[in-house]
Tab-separated table of C-alpha atoms in Angstrom:
chain	number	residue	atom	x	y	z
A	144	UNK	CA	141.894	213.385	266.737
A	145	UNK	CA	145.017	212.605	265.176
A	146	UNK	CA	144.728	212.856	261.452
A	147	UNK	CA	148.181	211.681	260.150
A	148	UNK	CA	152.202	211.384	260.629
A	149	UNK	CA	155.083	212.044	258.419
A	150	UNK	CA	158.805	211.688	259.130
A	151	UNK	CA	161.180	214.793	259.070
A	152	UNK	CA	162.612	216.171	255.985
A	153	UNK	CA	166.070	216.634	256.515
A	154	UNK	CA	168.365	216.592	259.737
A	155	UNK	CA	167.939	219.465	261.510
A	156	UNK	CA	171.039	222.008	262.417
A	157	UNK	CA	173.761	221.047	265.290
A	158	UNK	CA	172.252	221.678	268.089
A	159	UNK	CA	168.646	221.469	267.000
A	160	UNK	CA	165.708	219.424	268.473
A	161	UNK	CA	163.277	217.287	266.394
A	162	UNK	CA	160.824	215.016	267.238
A	163	UNK	CA	161.039	211.988	265.392
A	164	UNK	CA	157.477	212.289	263.954
A	165	UNK	CA	155.181	215.277	263.720
A	166	UNK	CA	151.693	214.467	265.001
A	167	UNK	CA	148.904	217.062	263.573
A	168	UNK	CA	145.870	217.129	265.866
A	169	UNK	CA	143.179	219.518	265.902
A	170	UNK	CA	142.652	219.165	269.793
A	171	UNK	CA	145.420	219.257	272.609
A	172	UNK	CA	145.500	215.900	274.876
A	173	UNK	CA	142.815	216.426	277.783
A	174	UNK	CA	145.422	215.470	279.946
A	175	UNK	CA	148.897	217.257	280.259
A	176	UNK	CA	149.437	221.021	280.380
A	177	UNK	CA	146.735	223.268	279.045
A	178	UNK	CA	147.241	226.973	277.748
A	179	UNK	CA	146.624	230.033	279.596
A	180	UNK	CA	143.662	231.433	278.956
A	181	UNK	CA	143.239	235.157	277.371
A	182	UNK	CA	140.901	237.084	279.202
A	183	UNK	CA	140.608	240.130	276.018
A	184	UNK	CA	139.834	243.778	277.766
A	185	UNK	CA	140.468	242.572	280.503
A	186	UNK	CA	142.306	245.373	283.028
A	187	UNK	CA	146.017	244.872	282.629
A	188	UNK	CA	148.301	242.627	280.857
A	189	UNK	CA	148.444	240.097	283.922
A	190	UNK	CA	144.716	239.781	284.122
A	191	UNK	CA	144.745	240.023	280.256
A	192	UNK	CA	147.034	237.099	279.841
A	193	UNK	CA	150.263	236.495	277.268
A	194	UNK	CA	149.580	235.616	273.856
A	195	UNK	CA	151.471	232.281	273.083
A	196	UNK	CA	151.887	231.607	269.465
A	197	UNK	CA	155.450	230.012	269.251
A	198	UNK	CA	155.660	226.846	267.731
A	199	UNK	CA	158.481	225.666	270.337
A	200	UNK	CA	156.035	224.181	273.129
A	201	UNK	CA	152.248	223.464	271.153
A	202	UNK	CA	151.118	222.403	274.657
A	203	UNK	CA	151.072	225.926	275.939
A	204	UNK	CA	150.060	227.749	272.510
A	205	UNK	CA	146.688	229.458	273.143
A	206	UNK	CA	145.994	231.430	269.767
A	207	UNK	CA	145.331	229.709	266.204
A	208	UNK	CA	148.223	230.835	263.823
A	209	UNK	CA	151.554	232.023	264.512
A	210	UNK	CA	153.667	234.845	264.936
A	211	UNK	CA	155.107	237.330	262.009
A	212	UNK	CA	151.845	237.772	260.130
A	213	UNK	CA	152.694	237.014	256.220
A	214	UNK	CA	156.137	236.317	257.133
A	215	UNK	CA	155.424	232.960	258.809
A	216	UNK	CA	155.574	230.929	255.656
A	217	UNK	CA	159.221	232.300	254.934
A	218	UNK	CA	160.182	231.052	258.516
A	219	UNK	CA	158.927	227.566	258.171
A	220	UNK	CA	160.606	227.477	254.950
A	221	UNK	CA	163.819	228.269	256.919
A	222	UNK	CA	162.789	225.582	259.225
A	223	UNK	CA	161.676	223.026	256.716
A	224	UNK	CA	165.470	223.800	254.868
A	225	UNK	CA	167.200	223.048	258.083
A	226	UNK	CA	168.670	226.876	257.687
A	227	UNK	CA	166.586	227.782	261.420
A	228	UNK	CA	166.339	225.607	264.424
A	229	UNK	CA	162.683	225.025	265.055
A	230	UNK	CA	163.195	225.295	268.814
A	231	UNK	CA	165.038	228.729	268.577
A	232	UNK	CA	163.642	231.452	270.900
A	233	UNK	CA	164.828	235.169	270.550
A	234	UNK	CA	167.146	236.638	272.517
A	235	UNK	CA	165.143	240.191	273.763
A	236	UNK	CA	168.168	241.466	275.518
A	237	UNK	CA	167.659	245.316	274.701
A	238	UNK	CA	165.060	245.194	272.474
A	239	UNK	CA	162.222	247.007	274.542
A	240	UNK	CA	160.911	250.607	273.170
A	241	UNK	CA	163.329	253.434	273.535
A	242	UNK	CA	160.086	255.762	273.623
A	243	UNK	CA	157.317	254.540	276.432
A	244	UNK	CA	153.775	254.277	274.429
A	245	UNK	CA	150.810	253.492	277.076
A	246	UNK	CA	149.024	252.048	278.433
A	247	UNK	CA	146.030	253.736	278.358
A	248	UNK	CA	142.196	253.557	279.084
A	249	UNK	CA	141.268	251.981	275.292
A	250	UNK	CA	143.724	248.959	276.136
A	251	UNK	CA	141.209	247.743	278.439
A	252	UNK	CA	137.820	248.154	276.473
A	253	UNK	CA	137.406	245.010	274.103
A	254	UNK	CA	134.942	247.649	272.047
A	255	UNK	CA	137.991	249.541	270.876
A	256	UNK	CA	140.880	247.609	270.211
A	257	UNK	CA	139.979	243.996	268.632
A	258	UNK	CA	142.824	243.475	265.970
A	259	UNK	CA	146.472	243.900	267.585
A	260	UNK	CA	147.691	242.976	271.078
A	261	UNK	CA	147.819	246.472	273.074
A	262	UNK	CA	151.157	244.901	275.180
A	263	UNK	CA	152.736	243.317	272.028
A	264	UNK	CA	155.951	245.839	272.654
A	265	UNK	CA	155.784	245.315	276.172
A	266	UNK	CA	156.384	241.383	277.019
A	267	UNK	CA	159.480	241.579	278.245
A	268	UNK	CA	158.128	243.801	281.084
A	269	UNK	CA	154.560	242.461	281.807
A	270	UNK	CA	155.471	238.864	281.055
A	271	UNK	CA	158.930	238.773	283.023
A	272	UNK	CA	157.864	235.976	285.280
A	273	UNK	CA	156.202	233.768	282.598
A	274	UNK	CA	159.572	234.560	280.017
A	275	UNK	CA	161.719	233.410	283.087
A	276	UNK	CA	159.918	229.886	283.410
A	277	UNK	CA	160.758	229.451	279.901
A	278	UNK	CA	157.300	230.064	278.173
A	279	UNK	CA	158.102	231.408	274.658
A	280	UNK	CA	155.869	234.687	274.602
A	281	UNK	CA	157.023	237.114	271.517
A	282	UNK	CA	156.420	240.608	270.695
A	283	UNK	CA	153.955	241.615	268.045
A	284	UNK	CA	154.662	245.508	268.415
A	285	UNK	CA	158.382	246.727	268.260
A	286	UNK	CA	159.233	250.469	268.712
A	287	UNK	CA	162.650	252.279	267.381
A	288	UNK	CA	163.964	255.768	266.500
A	289	UNK	CA	164.940	256.757	263.232
A	290	UNK	CA	165.242	259.201	260.811
A	291	UNK	CA	163.456	260.032	257.506
A	292	UNK	CA	164.985	261.713	254.570
A	293	UNK	CA	162.350	262.522	251.764
A	294	UNK	CA	162.206	265.030	248.708
A	295	UNK	CA	159.161	266.194	249.296
A	296	UNK	CA	160.222	267.235	252.999
A	297	UNK	CA	162.982	269.547	251.725
A	298	UNK	CA	160.404	271.202	248.974
A	299	UNK	CA	158.540	272.233	251.897
A	300	UNK	CA	161.470	273.299	253.645
A	301	UNK	CA	162.564	275.146	250.186
A	302	UNK	CA	158.958	276.823	250.025
A	303	UNK	CA	158.941	277.819	253.675
A	304	UNK	CA	155.898	275.610	254.659
A	305	UNK	CA	158.326	274.017	257.589
A	306	UNK	CA	161.539	275.060	259.083
A	307	UNK	CA	164.808	273.327	260.411
A	308	UNK	CA	163.955	273.383	264.608
A	309	UNK	CA	167.244	271.442	264.941
A	310	UNK	CA	164.852	269.078	267.617
A	311	UNK	CA	162.512	267.347	264.841
A	312	UNK	CA	163.755	268.764	261.211
A	313	UNK	CA	167.551	268.377	261.564
A	314	UNK	CA	169.871	271.026	259.751
A	315	UNK	CA	170.402	268.151	256.861
A	316	UNK	CA	166.743	268.109	256.198
A	317	UNK	CA	166.111	264.412	257.885
A	318	UNK	CA	163.219	264.176	260.377
A	319	UNK	CA	163.725	262.569	263.400
A	320	UNK	CA	160.498	260.047	264.373
A	321	UNK	CA	159.562	257.235	266.343
A	322	UNK	CA	158.302	254.118	264.107
A	323	UNK	CA	156.447	250.930	265.137
A	324	UNK	CA	156.083	247.760	263.587
A	325	UNK	CA	152.785	245.762	264.387
A	326	UNK	CA	151.959	242.409	263.665
A	327	UNK	CA	148.171	241.560	263.401
A	328	UNK	CA	146.198	239.983	266.360
A	329	UNK	CA	142.403	239.263	266.202
A	330	UNK	CA	140.121	238.939	268.890
A	331	UNK	CA	137.698	236.620	267.191
A	332	UNK	CA	134.254	237.701	268.841
A	333	UNK	CA	135.298	241.492	268.463
A	334	UNK	CA	136.014	241.148	264.822
A	335	UNK	CA	132.738	239.738	264.354
A	336	UNK	CA	131.224	242.393	266.455
A	337	UNK	CA	132.891	244.785	264.166
A	338	UNK	CA	131.063	243.316	260.941
A	339	UNK	CA	127.858	242.463	262.543
A	340	UNK	CA	128.054	239.041	262.027
A	341	UNK	CA	128.288	235.847	264.304
A	342	UNK	CA	131.465	234.561	265.567
A	343	UNK	CA	130.599	231.053	264.054
A	344	UNK	CA	130.165	232.884	260.680
A	345	UNK	CA	133.537	234.560	260.702
A	346	UNK	CA	135.053	231.511	261.652
A	347	UNK	CA	133.723	229.524	259.050
A	348	UNK	CA	134.495	231.612	256.455
A	349	UNK	CA	138.293	232.291	257.503
A	350	UNK	CA	138.309	228.688	257.340
A	351	UNK	CA	136.363	227.944	253.994
A	352	UNK	CA	137.971	230.816	252.147
A	353	UNK	CA	141.232	230.591	252.697
A	354	UNK	CA	140.970	226.630	251.862
A	355	UNK	CA	141.122	225.118	255.216
A	356	UNK	CA	144.534	226.974	256.190
A	357	UNK	CA	143.602	226.663	259.822
A	358	UNK	CA	141.301	223.754	261.109
A	359	UNK	CA	141.336	225.112	264.677
A	360	UNK	CA	139.123	228.063	263.151
A	361	UNK	CA	136.085	226.054	263.223
A	362	UNK	CA	137.335	222.871	265.448
A	363	UNK	CA	138.728	224.950	268.860
A	364	UNK	CA	135.967	227.429	269.554
A	365	UNK	CA	137.899	227.799	273.241
A	366	UNK	CA	140.686	229.471	271.166
A	367	UNK	CA	138.876	233.103	271.133
A	368	UNK	CA	142.719	234.974	269.259
A	369	UNK	CA	143.984	234.623	265.615
A	370	UNK	CA	147.160	235.484	264.227
A	371	UNK	CA	146.451	236.070	260.475
A	372	UNK	CA	149.005	235.649	257.828
A	373	UNK	CA	148.558	239.049	256.460
A	374	UNK	CA	150.631	241.899	256.431
A	375	UNK	CA	150.714	244.399	259.667
A	376	UNK	CA	151.070	248.249	260.315
A	377	UNK	CA	154.047	250.634	260.481
A	378	UNK	CA	153.287	253.734	262.658
A	379	UNK	CA	155.874	256.878	262.379
A	380	UNK	CA	155.405	258.997	265.154
A	381	UNK	CA	156.945	262.857	265.036
A	382	UNK	CA	157.080	265.021	268.026
A	383	UNK	CA	157.349	264.193	272.175
A	384	UNK	CA	155.024	260.668	272.114
A	385	UNK	CA	154.847	261.086	275.901
A	386	UNK	CA	152.395	263.704	274.835
A	387	UNK	CA	150.143	260.916	273.360
A	388	UNK	CA	146.967	260.211	275.570
A	389	UNK	CA	147.076	263.928	276.879
A	390	UNK	CA	144.221	265.670	275.872
A	391	UNK	CA	145.650	268.830	276.031
A	392	UNK	CA	148.083	267.637	273.083
A	393	UNK	CA	147.607	268.911	269.534
A	394	UNK	CA	147.132	265.307	267.233
A	395	UNK	CA	147.581	265.824	263.148
A	396	UNK	CA	148.126	263.191	260.458
A	397	UNK	CA	147.450	260.521	258.368
A	398	UNK	CA	145.980	257.170	257.765
A	399	UNK	CA	147.571	255.702	254.370
A	400	UNK	CA	147.193	252.559	252.699
A	401	UNK	CA	150.365	250.626	250.809
A	402	UNK	CA	150.126	251.704	247.356
A	403	UNK	CA	154.059	250.257	246.293
A	404	UNK	CA	154.302	251.500	242.961
A	405	UNK	CA	153.426	255.061	243.720
A	406	UNK	CA	154.833	255.182	247.402
A	407	UNK	CA	158.364	253.552	246.559
A	408	UNK	CA	158.660	253.829	242.673
A	409	UNK	CA	156.867	257.651	242.278
A	410	UNK	CA	154.448	255.998	239.764
A	411	UNK	CA	152.093	259.206	238.681
A	412	UNK	CA	148.696	257.373	237.915
A	413	UNK	CA	147.525	257.468	241.445
A	414	UNK	CA	147.825	260.412	244.152
A	415	UNK	CA	148.845	257.642	246.415
A	416	UNK	CA	152.528	259.109	247.698
A	417	UNK	CA	151.731	263.133	246.907
A	418	UNK	CA	148.766	261.908	249.517
A	419	UNK	CA	151.735	260.397	251.803
A	420	UNK	CA	154.065	263.511	251.620
A	421	UNK	CA	150.980	265.744	252.504
A	422	UNK	CA	150.412	263.827	255.161
A	423	UNK	CA	154.151	263.640	256.643
A	424	UNK	CA	154.303	267.493	256.264
A	425	UNK	CA	150.969	267.878	258.045
A	426	UNK	CA	152.534	265.509	260.965
A	427	UNK	CA	155.576	267.335	260.980
A	428	UNK	CA	153.778	270.667	261.267
A	429	UNK	CA	152.008	269.321	264.406
A	430	UNK	CA	154.763	268.488	265.803
A	431	UNK	CA	156.555	271.570	265.497
A	432	UNK	CA	153.723	273.190	266.818
A	433	UNK	CA	154.412	271.059	269.776
A	434	UNK	CA	151.918	268.425	269.336
A	435	UNK	CA	152.312	264.767	268.140
A	436	UNK	CA	152.316	263.901	264.545
A	437	UNK	CA	151.257	260.335	263.071
A	438	UNK	CA	151.573	258.464	260.189
A	439	UNK	CA	149.740	254.744	259.972
A	440	UNK	CA	150.915	252.612	257.176
A	441	UNK	CA	148.655	249.778	256.404
A	442	UNK	CA	150.040	246.833	254.239
A	443	UNK	CA	146.747	247.081	252.049
A	444	UNK	CA	147.878	246.927	248.539
A	445	UNK	CA	145.622	247.820	246.206
A	446	UNK	CA	142.471	248.509	248.174
A	447	UNK	CA	143.279	245.180	249.825
A	448	UNK	CA	143.002	243.303	246.588
A	449	UNK	CA	146.597	242.602	245.844
A	450	UNK	CA	149.273	244.211	243.743
A	451	UNK	CA	148.260	241.517	240.722
A	452	UNK	CA	144.717	242.738	240.773
A	453	UNK	CA	145.460	246.243	240.788
A	454	UNK	CA	147.518	245.713	237.753
A	455	UNK	CA	145.020	243.615	235.869
A	456	UNK	CA	142.514	246.272	236.375
A	457	UNK	CA	145.080	249.107	235.089
A	458	UNK	CA	145.128	246.995	231.930
A	459	UNK	CA	141.290	247.044	231.952
A	460	UNK	CA	140.597	250.525	232.452
A	461	UNK	CA	143.416	251.246	229.500
A	462	UNK	CA	141.851	249.322	227.241
A	463	UNK	CA	138.433	249.667	227.467
A	464	UNK	CA	136.678	251.408	224.597
A	465	UNK	CA	137.006	255.369	224.714
A	466	UNK	CA	139.997	254.640	227.524
A	467	UNK	CA	140.587	255.403	230.706
A	468	UNK	CA	137.554	257.164	232.215
A	469	UNK	CA	136.317	258.429	235.329
A	470	UNK	CA	132.818	257.073	234.849
A	471	UNK	CA	134.149	253.640	234.856
A	472	UNK	CA	136.849	253.716	237.379
A	473	UNK	CA	135.382	251.674	240.267
A	474	UNK	CA	133.572	249.749	237.345
A	475	UNK	CA	136.027	248.189	235.929
A	476	UNK	CA	138.213	247.558	239.501
A	477	UNK	CA	134.684	245.494	240.235
A	478	UNK	CA	134.737	243.588	237.382
A	479	UNK	CA	137.698	242.224	237.739
A	480	UNK	CA	137.933	241.532	242.085
A	481	UNK	CA	133.932	241.015	242.437
A	482	UNK	CA	134.449	244.098	244.863
A	483	UNK	CA	135.599	247.973	244.441
A	484	UNK	CA	137.775	247.467	247.991
A	485	UNK	CA	137.895	245.141	250.326
A	486	UNK	CA	140.191	247.260	253.266
A	487	UNK	CA	137.296	246.964	255.651
A	488	UNK	CA	138.539	250.402	257.434
A	489	UNK	CA	136.188	249.028	260.661
A	490	UNK	CA	139.534	247.525	262.012
A	491	UNK	CA	141.411	250.470	261.267
A	492	UNK	CA	140.628	252.843	264.067
A	493	UNK	CA	142.387	250.264	266.563
A	494	UNK	CA	145.708	251.177	266.317
A	495	UNK	CA	144.587	255.087	267.091
A	496	UNK	CA	142.977	253.923	270.283
A	497	UNK	CA	146.521	251.722	270.534
A	498	UNK	CA	148.197	255.289	270.552
A	499	UNK	CA	145.835	256.937	273.209
A	500	UNK	CA	144.422	258.896	270.822
A	501	UNK	CA	140.719	260.653	271.443
A	502	UNK	CA	140.792	263.747	268.997
A	503	UNK	CA	142.759	264.354	265.658
A	504	UNK	CA	143.275	268.258	265.092
A	505	UNK	CA	144.037	268.023	261.609
A	506	UNK	CA	143.220	265.001	259.594
A	507	UNK	CA	145.343	264.359	256.184
A	508	UNK	CA	142.829	262.561	254.448
A	509	UNK	CA	139.746	262.823	251.544
A	510	UNK	CA	138.290	259.760	251.986
A	511	UNK	CA	135.033	259.646	253.961
A	512	UNK	CA	135.255	255.821	254.671
A	513	UNK	CA	138.159	256.767	256.994
A	514	UNK	CA	136.970	259.659	258.533
A	515	UNK	CA	133.761	257.824	259.345
A	516	UNK	CA	135.101	254.777	260.357
A	517	UNK	CA	137.290	256.582	263.059
A	518	UNK	CA	134.599	259.053	264.311
A	519	UNK	CA	132.372	256.109	264.690
A	520	UNK	CA	134.820	254.405	267.264
A	521	UNK	CA	134.587	257.735	269.706
A	522	UNK	CA	137.763	259.316	268.552
A	523	UNK	CA	136.923	263.240	267.375
A	524	UNK	CA	138.436	264.666	263.832
A	525	UNK	CA	138.150	268.571	264.336
A	526	UNK	CA	139.847	269.147	260.654
A	527	UNK	CA	139.779	267.264	257.521
A	528	UNK	CA	142.376	268.220	255.003
A	529	UNK	CA	142.352	267.778	251.769
A	530	UNK	CA	145.404	267.061	249.534
A	531	UNK	CA	146.756	270.572	247.598
A	532	UNK	CA	145.768	270.176	244.183
A	533	UNK	CA	149.173	270.974	243.118
A	534	UNK	CA	150.664	267.897	244.084
A	535	UNK	CA	147.961	265.745	242.528
A	536	UNK	CA	150.209	264.171	238.966
A	537	UNK	CA	148.585	264.933	235.737
A	538	UNK	CA	148.172	261.431	235.074
A	539	UNK	CA	145.960	261.143	238.116
A	540	UNK	CA	143.146	263.297	236.839
A	541	UNK	CA	140.932	260.283	235.882
A	542	UNK	CA	141.119	259.154	239.816
A	543	UNK	CA	140.406	262.275	241.408
A	544	UNK	CA	137.408	262.991	239.006
A	545	UNK	CA	136.264	259.399	239.585
A	546	UNK	CA	136.321	260.443	243.150
A	547	UNK	CA	134.739	263.575	242.524
A	548	UNK	CA	132.171	261.916	241.019
A	549	UNK	CA	131.416	259.529	243.955
A	550	UNK	CA	131.441	262.294	246.416
A	551	UNK	CA	134.377	262.816	248.321
A	552	UNK	CA	135.014	264.990	250.921
A	553	UNK	CA	136.101	268.211	249.945
A	554	UNK	CA	137.920	270.113	253.275
A	555	UNK	CA	136.992	272.097	255.956
A	556	UNK	CA	135.057	270.282	259.228
A	557	UNK	CA	134.944	266.840	259.407
A	558	UNK	CA	131.223	265.869	257.534
A	559	UNK	CA	128.834	264.360	260.012
A	560	UNK	CA	127.022	260.797	259.694
A	561	UNK	CA	124.032	262.176	257.579
A	562	UNK	CA	126.544	263.470	254.739
A	563	UNK	CA	128.658	260.075	254.786
A	564	UNK	CA	125.921	258.108	254.476
A	565	UNK	CA	125.949	259.077	250.823
A	566	UNK	CA	129.268	258.039	250.099
A	567	UNK	CA	129.179	254.508	252.283
A	568	UNK	CA	131.163	251.859	250.471
A	569	UNK	CA	133.234	253.396	248.438
A	570	UNK	CA	137.017	254.882	249.719
A	571	UNK	CA	138.191	258.145	248.392
A	572	UNK	CA	141.733	257.906	248.442
A	573	UNK	CA	144.518	255.366	249.412
């Protein structure tokens, strides 16, 4: 039903097509072209169908939301300001991945992947016919090659823990990597099942607690896929990625959740950058042993509570009577945010399944929530590796003491489900 119209803002850029009015509607007209159906988990890209979230032709859109994750509003602003044509379609010439990733059996299993489009980096290949017909199908994953340069890697080289091999670690100390950017693509029935709730309750919760941002969540039950306006994931791979999916390939690395203050600016109130650097060292070492190393970097700042909440908690911890204390570390977070953690690691293993991983030989993490979430989906963790004590900043001692009090993992074989149950609900690193 049409709910309103409005005149366009300013004139469009030269060559841009603008309609005279914008019609807001919750349902497409019953006559005319209908969006293609998405069969999530179907064997093969063609059987699954393309994800069409672009706005150039609303009649063929088959998802709720639009592309670019948390950047979608910047794109909308660019259009509103006249800097971007609303009819622009990206030229995907020479944008295909330099290294092949997949397909793997997990891509056709609707139980394994529910929060990303496994074919998101292959749209130019698997949907070439649809693109040639003019459909605006956009990648949700991009793969490229790069080098990273970190002082911690140079320190590992100086200490002899890593070596220059001219293949992965270069003579100048930089490290070759294949990196992947992933936008979130949520299959709503699968998301609901992961959290043990009904799809109806999930849709209503997403609609109500985002201030009604996406009416289609409650008016379009036929649309099962949602492109949420949240941060995505970056993956750094080390070694020959063609070994992914081969059970003989040794796999090692870390899943890391964003901490801008520590990861980028070196704040020493927490252990996040040391954890990240240690994970990269484990990943590079694995690659140098003939395997594939990985770093999964999730945009979940401050345990997905956000940086504003995170800084408020810092103040609350430092100003309480007796100063910052391990005993109240998690409590102060809960007082400000209402919960201790909103990262919901239930969705985190999807990217590992996308990489075709079924076993992790060395997992650099001290978080039982992460290891439990991974093993619950059928991925074996052979060894869980804790951070060396000499890498922990002095000012982060309160954090470490709090985590120890919470019963965090202390190294060796991956903990079993019975042991993990005692720490369920609290994460143990960033």
